[in-house]
PDB file of C-alpha atoms in Angstrom:
ATOM      1  CA  MET H 242      12.120  21.482 -16.962  1.00  0.00           C
ATOM      2  CA  SER H 243       9.491  21.328 -14.208  1.00  0.00           C
ATOM      3  CA  LYS H 244      10.156  19.356 -11.064  1.00  0.00           C
ATOM      4  CA  PRO H 245       7.643  16.640 -10.370  1.00  0.00           C
ATOM      5  CA  GLU H 246       5.592  16.294  -7.238  1.00  0.00           C
ATOM      6  CA  PHE H 247       3.741  13.140  -6.317  1.00  0.00           C
ATOM      7  CA  GLU H 248       0.684  12.966  -4.144  1.00  0.00           C
ATOM      8  CA  ILE H 249       0.428   9.354  -3.023  1.00  0.00           C
ATOM      9  CA  VAL H 250      -2.516   7.904  -1.091  1.00  0.00           C
ATOM     10  CA  ILE H 251      -2.171   4.371   0.299  1.00  0.00           C
ATOM     11  CA  SER H 252      -5.609   3.125   1.320  1.00  0.00           C
ATOM     12  CA  LYS H 253      -6.202   0.776   4.248  1.00  0.00           C
ATOM     13  CA  THR H 254      -6.766  -2.010   1.728  1.00  0.00           C
ATOM     14  CA  GLY H 255      -3.298  -1.338   0.336  1.00  0.00           C
ATOM     15  CA  LYS H 256      -4.382   0.262  -2.930  1.00  0.00           C
ATOM     16  CA  VAL H 257      -1.985   3.016  -4.028  1.00  0.00           C
ATOM     17  CA  THR H 258      -3.256   6.094  -5.895  1.00  0.00           C
ATOM     18  CA  VAL H 259      -0.619   8.408  -7.347  1.00  0.00           C
ATOM     19  CA  GLU H 260      -1.118  11.882  -8.813  1.00  0.00           C
ATOM     20  CA  VAL H 261       1.816  13.281 -10.739  1.00  0.00           C
ATOM     21  CA  LYS H 262       1.863  17.071 -10.501  1.00  0.00           C
ATOM     22  CA  GLY H 263       4.043  19.815 -11.899  1.00  0.00           C
ATOM     23  CA  VAL H 264       4.918  18.024 -15.140  1.00  0.00           C
ATOM     24  CA  LYS H 265       3.126  18.437 -18.436  1.00  0.00           C
ATOM     25  CA  GLY H 266       2.949  16.237 -21.459  1.00  0.00           C
ATOM     26  CA  PRO H 267       4.130  12.641 -21.868  1.00  0.00           C
ATOM     27  CA  GLN H 268       6.961  13.180 -19.363  1.00  0.00           C
ATOM     28  CA  CYS H 269       4.458  12.806 -16.519  1.00  0.00           C
ATOM     29  CA  ILE H 270       3.890   9.222 -17.644  1.00  0.00           C
ATOM     30  CA  GLU H 271       7.598   8.523 -17.132  1.00  0.00           C
ATOM     31  CA  TYR H 272       7.282   9.659 -13.519  1.00  0.00           C
ATOM     32  CA  ALA H 273       4.127   7.599 -13.042  1.00  0.00           C
ATOM     33  CA  GLU H 274       6.006   4.580 -14.412  1.00  0.00           C
ATOM     34  CA  LEU H 275       8.694   5.097 -11.753  1.00  0.00           C
ATOM     35  CA  ILE H 276       6.114   4.661  -8.975  1.00  0.00           C
ATOM     36  CA  LYS H 277       4.550   1.723 -10.801  1.00  0.00           C
ATOM     37  CA  LYS H 278       7.945   0.014 -10.970  1.00  0.00           C
ATOM     38  CA  ILE H 279       8.333   0.368  -7.186  1.00  0.00           C
ATOM     39  CA  VAL H 280       4.782  -0.647  -6.192  1.00  0.00           C
ATOM     40  CA  GLY H 281       3.336  -3.215  -8.578  1.00  0.00           C
ATOM     41  CA  HIS H 282       0.423  -3.753 -10.952  1.00  0.00           C
ATOM     42  CA  GLU H 283      -1.387  -0.864 -12.619  1.00  0.00           C
ATOM     43  CA  GLU H 284      -5.166  -1.008 -12.369  1.00  0.00           C
ATOM     44  CA  GLU H 285      -6.242   2.350 -13.757  1.00  0.00           C
ATOM     45  CA  ARG H 286      -4.780   5.379 -15.454  1.00  0.00           C
ATOM     46  CA  HIS H 287      -6.341   8.795 -16.044  1.00  0.00           C
ATOM     47  CA  LEU H 288      -4.802  11.600 -18.037  1.00  0.00           C
ATOM     48  CA  THR H 289      -5.979  15.114 -17.330  1.00  0.00           C
ATOM     49  CA  GLY H 290      -5.872  18.362 -19.288  1.00  0.00           C
ATOM     50  CA  ASP H 291      -2.288  19.147 -18.270  1.00  0.00           C
ATOM     51  CA  TYR H 292      -1.068  15.991 -19.942  1.00  0.00           C
ATOM     52  CA  TYR H 293      -2.093  17.402 -23.316  1.00  0.00           C
ATOM     53  CA  ALA H 294      -0.715  20.871 -22.574  1.00  0.00           C
ATOM     54  CA  PRO H 295       2.575  21.952 -24.213  1.00  0.00           C
ATOM     55  CA  GLU H 296       5.623  21.538 -21.994  1.00  0.00           C
ATOM     56  CA  GLY H 297       6.838  25.148 -22.477  1.00  0.00           C
ATOM     57  CA  GLU H 298       5.499  28.096 -20.543  1.00  0.00           C
ATOM     58  CA  VAL H 299       2.423  29.401 -22.313  1.00  0.00           C
ATOM     59  CA  ARG H 300       0.372  32.135 -20.763  1.00  0.00           C
ATOM     60  CA  ILE H 301      -2.986  33.160 -22.052  1.00  0.00           C
ATOM     61  CA  ASP H 302      -4.651  36.172 -20.458  1.00  0.00           C
ATOM     62  CA  THR H 303      -8.248  36.884 -21.156  1.00  0.00           C
ATOM     63  CA  HIS H 304      -9.960  40.128 -20.297  1.00  0.00           C
ATOM     64  CA  THR H 305     -13.536  41.203 -20.527  1.00  0.00           C
ATOM     65  CA  LYS H 306     -14.161  44.909 -20.953  1.00  0.00           C
ATOM     66  CA  GLY H 307     -17.718  45.681 -20.003  1.00  0.00           C
ATOM     67  CA  THR H 308     -20.676  44.460 -21.979  1.00  0.00           C
ATOM     68  CA  THR H 309     -22.419  45.690 -25.082  1.00  0.00           C
ATOM     69  CA  SER H 310     -26.117  45.469 -25.657  1.00  0.00           C
TER      70      SER H 310
ATOM     71  CA  MET R  36      -2.317  17.329 -12.022  1.00  0.00           C
ATOM     72  CA  SER R  37      -1.468  15.591 -15.267  1.00  0.00           C
ATOM     73  CA  ALA R  38      -1.757  11.865 -14.613  1.00  0.00           C
ATOM     74  CA  VAL R  39      -3.386   9.664 -11.995  1.00  0.00           C
ATOM     75  CA  ILE R  40      -2.601   5.969 -11.675  1.00  0.00           C
ATOM     76  CA  VAL R  41      -4.053   3.368  -9.334  1.00  0.00           C
ATOM     77  CA  LEU R  42      -1.742   0.502  -8.351  1.00  0.00           C
ATOM     78  CA  THR R  43      -2.032  -2.820  -6.538  1.00  0.00           C
ATOM     79  CA  PRO R  44       1.143  -3.590  -4.594  1.00  0.00           C
ATOM     80  CA  ILE R  45       3.156  -6.763  -5.142  1.00  0.00           C
ATOM     81  CA  VAL R  46       4.249  -7.986  -1.706  1.00  0.00           C
ATOM     82  CA  VAL R  47       7.414  -9.921  -2.476  1.00  0.00           C
ATOM     83  CA  SER R  48      10.305  -9.736  -0.037  1.00  0.00           C
ATOM     84  CA  SER R  49      12.229 -11.511   2.684  1.00  0.00           C
ATOM     85  CA  TRP R  50      10.510 -12.547   5.915  1.00  0.00           C
ATOM     86  CA  PRO R  51      12.247  -9.808   7.982  1.00  0.00           C
ATOM     87  CA  VAL R  52      10.846  -7.112   5.683  1.00  0.00           C
ATOM     88  CA  ILE R  53       7.373  -8.643   5.532  1.00  0.00           C
ATOM     89  CA  SER R  54       7.297  -9.329   9.275  1.00  0.00           C
ATOM     90  CA  ALA R  55       8.141  -5.659   9.926  1.00  0.00           C
ATOM     91  CA  ALA R  56       5.077  -4.693   7.839  1.00  0.00           C
ATOM     92  CA  VAL R  57       2.989  -7.269   9.734  1.00  0.00           C
ATOM     93  CA  MET R  58       4.086  -5.909  13.115  1.00  0.00           C
ATOM     94  CA  GLY R  59       3.379  -2.320  12.055  1.00  0.00           C
ATOM     95  CA  ALA R  60      -0.082  -3.294  10.829  1.00  0.00           C
ATOM     96  CA  VAL R  61      -1.254  -5.460  13.735  1.00  0.00           C
ATOM     97  CA  THR R  62       0.090  -3.290  16.542  1.00  0.00           C
ATOM     98  CA  GLY R  63      -1.555  -0.287  14.863  1.00  0.00           C
ATOM     99  CA  MET R  64      -4.844  -2.199  15.034  1.00  0.00           C
ATOM    100  CA  GLY R  65      -4.425  -2.858  18.760  1.00  0.00           C
ATOM    101  CA  PHE R  66      -3.312  -6.503  18.643  1.00  0.00           C
ATOM    102  CA  ALA R  67      -0.771  -7.725  21.204  1.00  0.00           C
ATOM    103  CA  VAL R  68       2.082  -9.984  20.112  1.00  0.00           C
ATOM    104  CA  GLN R  69       1.930 -13.532  21.524  1.00  0.00           C
ATOM    105  CA  GLY R  70       5.001 -15.011  19.875  1.00  0.00           C
ATOM    106  CA  SER R  71       6.737 -15.984  16.672  1.00  0.00           C
ATOM    107  CA  THR R  72       6.253 -19.746  16.584  1.00  0.00           C
ATOM    108  CA  LEU R  73       3.377 -22.010  15.696  1.00  0.00           C
ATOM    109  CA  HIS R  74       0.839 -22.531  18.473  1.00  0.00           C
ATOM    110  CA  GLU R  75      -1.298 -25.646  18.117  1.00  0.00           C
ATOM    111  CA  GLU R  76      -4.965 -24.856  18.540  1.00  0.00           C
ATOM    112  CA  LYS R  77      -6.283 -26.534  21.676  1.00  0.00           C
ATOM    113  CA  GLN R  78      -9.868 -25.323  21.583  1.00  0.00           C
ATOM    114  CA  SER R  79     -11.657 -27.171  18.798  1.00  0.00           C
ATOM    115  CA  SER R  80     -14.762 -25.036  19.244  1.00  0.00           C
ATOM    116  CA  ARG R  81     -12.964 -22.002  17.876  1.00  0.00           C
ATOM    117  CA  GLU R  82     -13.820 -21.058  14.312  1.00  0.00           C
ATOM    118  CA  LYS R  83     -10.841 -20.614  12.009  1.00  0.00           C
ATOM    119  CA  VAL R  84     -10.533 -18.818   8.676  1.00  0.00           C
ATOM    120  CA  GLU R  85      -7.411 -18.589   6.531  1.00  0.00           C
ATOM    121  CA  THR R  86      -6.900 -15.942   3.881  1.00  0.00           C
ATOM    122  CA  GLU R  87      -3.984 -15.311   1.594  1.00  0.00           C
ATOM    123  CA  ILE R  88      -2.414 -11.922   0.947  1.00  0.00           C
ATOM    124  CA  ALA R  89      -2.882 -11.253  -2.766  1.00  0.00           C
ATOM    125  CA  ASN R  90       0.267 -10.949  -4.911  1.00  0.00           C
ATOM    126  CA  SER R  91       2.491 -11.981  -2.017  1.00  0.00           C
ATOM    127  CA  GLU R  92       5.568 -14.156  -1.807  1.00  0.00           C
ATOM    128  CA  ILE R  93       8.050 -14.628   0.985  1.00  0.00           C
ATOM    129  CA  VAL R  94      11.507 -15.090  -0.483  1.00  0.00           C
ATOM    130  CA  ALA R  95      12.656 -18.682  -0.022  1.00  0.00           C
ATOM    131  CA  ASP R  96      14.941 -19.585   2.872  1.00  0.00           C
ATOM    132  CA  SER R  97      14.254 -16.363   4.754  1.00  0.00           C
ATOM    133  CA  MET R  98      11.993 -18.133   7.268  1.00  0.00           C
ATOM    134  CA  THR R  99      11.350 -21.616   8.628  1.00  0.00           C
ATOM    135  CA  PRO R 100       8.039 -23.276   7.582  1.00  0.00           C
ATOM    136  CA  THR R 101       6.622 -23.234  11.126  1.00  0.00           C
ATOM    137  CA  GLU R 102       7.652 -19.664  11.861  1.00  0.00           C
ATOM    138  CA  LYS R 103       4.683 -17.369  12.412  1.00  0.00           C
ATOM    139  CA  ILE R 104       3.747 -14.102  14.021  1.00  0.00           C
ATOM    140  CA  VAL R 105       0.929 -14.691  16.519  1.00  0.00           C
ATOM    141  CA  VAL R 106      -1.114 -11.776  17.843  1.00  0.00           C
ATOM    142  CA  GLN R 107      -4.281 -11.514  19.892  1.00  0.00           C
ATOM    143  CA  LYS R 108      -7.029  -9.028  20.687  1.00  0.00           C
ATOM    144  CA  ALA R 109     -10.398  -9.517  22.414  1.00  0.00           C
ATOM    145  CA  GLY R 110     -10.439 -13.306  21.966  1.00  0.00           C
ATOM    146  CA  VAL R 111      -9.370 -13.160  18.322  1.00  0.00           C
ATOM    147  CA  THR R 112      -6.046 -14.771  17.435  1.00  0.00           C
ATOM    148  CA  ILE R 113      -4.203 -14.014  14.202  1.00  0.00           C
ATOM    149  CA  GLU R 114      -1.323 -16.074  12.852  1.00  0.00           C
ATOM    150  CA  VAL R 115       0.660 -14.671   9.941  1.00  0.00           C
ATOM    151  CA  GLY R 116       2.959 -17.070   8.128  1.00  0.00           C
ATOM    152  CA  GLN R 117       3.422 -18.671   4.734  1.00  0.00           C
ATOM    153  CA  ASP R 118       1.764 -21.508   2.830  1.00  0.00           C
ATOM    154  CA  ASP R 119       3.438 -24.300   0.841  1.00  0.00           C
ATOM    155  CA  ARG R 120       3.837 -22.030  -2.191  1.00  0.00           C
ATOM    156  CA  GLY R 121       5.566 -19.306  -0.177  1.00  0.00           C
ATOM    157  CA  ARG R 122       2.559 -16.990  -0.162  1.00  0.00           C
ATOM    158  CA  CYS R 123       1.857 -14.948   2.929  1.00  0.00           C
ATOM    159  CA  THR R 124      -1.193 -16.193   4.847  1.00  0.00           C
ATOM    160  CA  VAL R 125      -3.355 -14.678   7.561  1.00  0.00           C
ATOM    161  CA  CYS R 126      -5.164 -17.201   9.760  1.00  0.00           C
ATOM    162  CA  VAL R 127      -7.858 -15.798  12.055  1.00  0.00           C
ATOM    163  CA  SER R 128      -9.491 -17.802  14.853  1.00  0.00           C
ATOM    164  CA  GLY R 129     -11.891 -16.873  17.611  1.00  0.00           C
ATOM    165  CA  GLN R 130     -14.625 -18.145  19.835  1.00  0.00           C
ATOM    166  CA  GLY R 131     -18.131 -16.739  19.476  1.00  0.00           C
ATOM    167  CA  GLN R 132     -17.319 -15.203  16.101  1.00  0.00           C
ATOM    168  CA  SER R 133     -18.868 -16.344  12.843  1.00  0.00           C
ATOM    169  CA  LYS R 134     -16.692 -17.366   9.887  1.00  0.00           C
ATOM    170  CA  LYS R 135     -17.929 -14.263   8.069  1.00  0.00           C
ATOM    171  CA  GLN R 136     -16.769 -12.010  10.922  1.00  0.00           C
ATOM    172  CA  LEU R 137     -13.383 -13.751  11.086  1.00  0.00           C
ATOM    173  CA  LYS R 138     -12.979 -13.469   7.322  1.00  0.00           C
ATOM    174  CA  GLN R 139     -13.726  -9.752   7.543  1.00  0.00           C
ATOM    175  CA  ILE R 140     -11.070  -9.339  10.255  1.00  0.00           C
ATOM    176  CA  GLY R 141      -8.593 -11.338   8.147  1.00  0.00           C
ATOM    177  CA  GLU R 142      -9.221  -9.156   5.100  1.00  0.00           C
ATOM    178  CA  GLU R 143      -8.807  -5.999   7.149  1.00  0.00           C
ATOM    179  CA  VAL R 144      -5.505  -7.237   8.608  1.00  0.00           C
ATOM    180  CA  SER R 145      -4.303  -8.293   5.129  1.00  0.00           C
ATOM    181  CA  GLY R 146      -5.105  -4.848   3.751  1.00  0.00           C
ATOM    182  CA  ARG R 147      -3.227  -3.114   6.544  1.00  0.00           C
ATOM    183  CA  ILE R 148      -0.188  -5.377   6.019  1.00  0.00           C
ATOM    184  CA  ILE R 149      -0.166  -4.463   2.312  1.00  0.00           C
ATOM    185  CA  GLN R 150      -0.546  -0.776   3.249  1.00  0.00           C
ATOM    186  CA  GLN R 151       2.449  -0.937   5.611  1.00  0.00           C
ATOM    187  CA  PHE R 152       4.536  -2.845   3.070  1.00  0.00           C
ATOM    188  CA  ALA R 153       3.730  -0.374   0.266  1.00  0.00           C
ATOM    189  CA  TYR R 154       4.421   2.619   2.512  1.00  0.00           C
ATOM    190  CA  HIS R 155       7.879   1.413   3.567  1.00  0.00           C
ATOM    191  CA  LYS R 156       8.835   0.283   0.074  1.00  0.00           C
ATOM    192  CA  LEU R 157       7.798   3.595  -1.483  1.00  0.00           C
ATOM    193  CA  VAL R 158       9.512   5.766   1.121  1.00  0.00           C
ATOM    194  CA  THR R 159      12.727   3.705   1.000  1.00  0.00           C
ATOM    195  CA  GLU R 160      12.936   3.484  -2.808  1.00  0.00           C
ATOM    196  CA  LEU R 161      12.051   7.152  -3.378  1.00  0.00           C
ATOM    197  CA  LYS R 162      14.687   8.289  -0.844  1.00  0.00           C
ATOM    198  CA  HIS R 163      17.258   6.219  -2.742  1.00  0.00           C
ATOM    199  CA  ARG R 164      16.272   8.217  -5.825  1.00  0.00           C
ATOM    200  CA  ASN R 165      16.751  11.530  -3.959  1.00  0.00           C
ATOM    201  CA  TYR R 166      13.061  12.306  -3.517  1.00  0.00           C
ATOM    202  CA  ASN R 167      11.910  13.895  -0.276  1.00  0.00           C
ATOM    203  CA  VAL R 168       8.717  13.242   1.619  1.00  0.00           C
ATOM    204  CA  VAL R 169       7.590  16.824   2.333  1.00  0.00           C
ATOM    205  CA  ASP R 170       4.294  16.009   3.986  1.00  0.00           C
ATOM    206  CA  GLU R 171       2.650  12.944   5.464  1.00  0.00           C
ATOM    207  CA  GLU R 172      -0.670  12.394   7.201  1.00  0.00           C
ATOM    208  CA  VAL R 173      -3.066   9.642   8.206  1.00  0.00           C
ATOM    209  CA  LEU R 174      -6.554  10.453   6.936  1.00  0.00           C
ATOM    210  CA  ALA R 175      -9.843   9.787   8.729  1.00  0.00           C
ATOM    211  CA  ASP R 176     -10.398   6.590   6.718  1.00  0.00           C
ATOM    212  CA  GLN R 177      -6.943   5.291   7.800  1.00  0.00           C
ATOM    213  CA  SER R 178      -5.408   5.972   4.389  1.00  0.00           C
ATOM    214  CA  VAL R 179      -1.891   7.411   4.421  1.00  0.00           C
ATOM    215  CA  ARG R 180      -1.233  10.444   2.235  1.00  0.00           C
ATOM    216  CA  LEU R 181       2.301  11.399   1.205  1.00  0.00           C
ATOM    217  CA  ARG R 182       3.542  14.398  -0.752  1.00  0.00           C
ATOM    218  CA  VAL R 183       6.880  13.707  -2.401  1.00  0.00           C
ATOM    219  CA  ARG R 184       9.164  16.084  -4.319  1.00  0.00           C
ATOM    220  CA  LEU R 185      12.397  15.747  -6.201  1.00  0.00           C
TER     221      LEU R 185
END
């Protein structure tokens, strides 16, 4: 299981923005909920591509070999 | 990155915890502490504006009703205390300043108090959960950025 990393920015107006990194899938929401529980009300939530990615290690290599005309 | 959330802090705690956030905020903004009790305003010509810190509550019995933190800078006086409902208030007064200017100062101070409160609460609670703050910096816009790992 991946270890989470949080990047937290606390603005000078007190607003707290949290990015959960290093965790894929719905588990990242659990980590986000942890910070929410400590801080307060949620105003916005954005899910990025990694959220929808499978939790296992999947590697896709793509190669391009020259061009054909 | 897999999820981003934006949160508004709830500032509910005892007066010692909230006053520590107040002191961190106001001294960081260059204000000098004048005392911790109510000072009656003698100069009636001074404009006065009171704002309330959103989502705040000082836990009952942790402070006396007249207890306040009073700070001053360049003719502007700020008193931080609580209202009848236990909410944290920021009262700004000054001579030669418009109400709009005083309100702006009050909102800036309120924001910085919330920032200090959120910072200390996050760092304390995350340490209790065995997270480590691996990097910390104050950005050009006075935001505080933390990187935290398990």
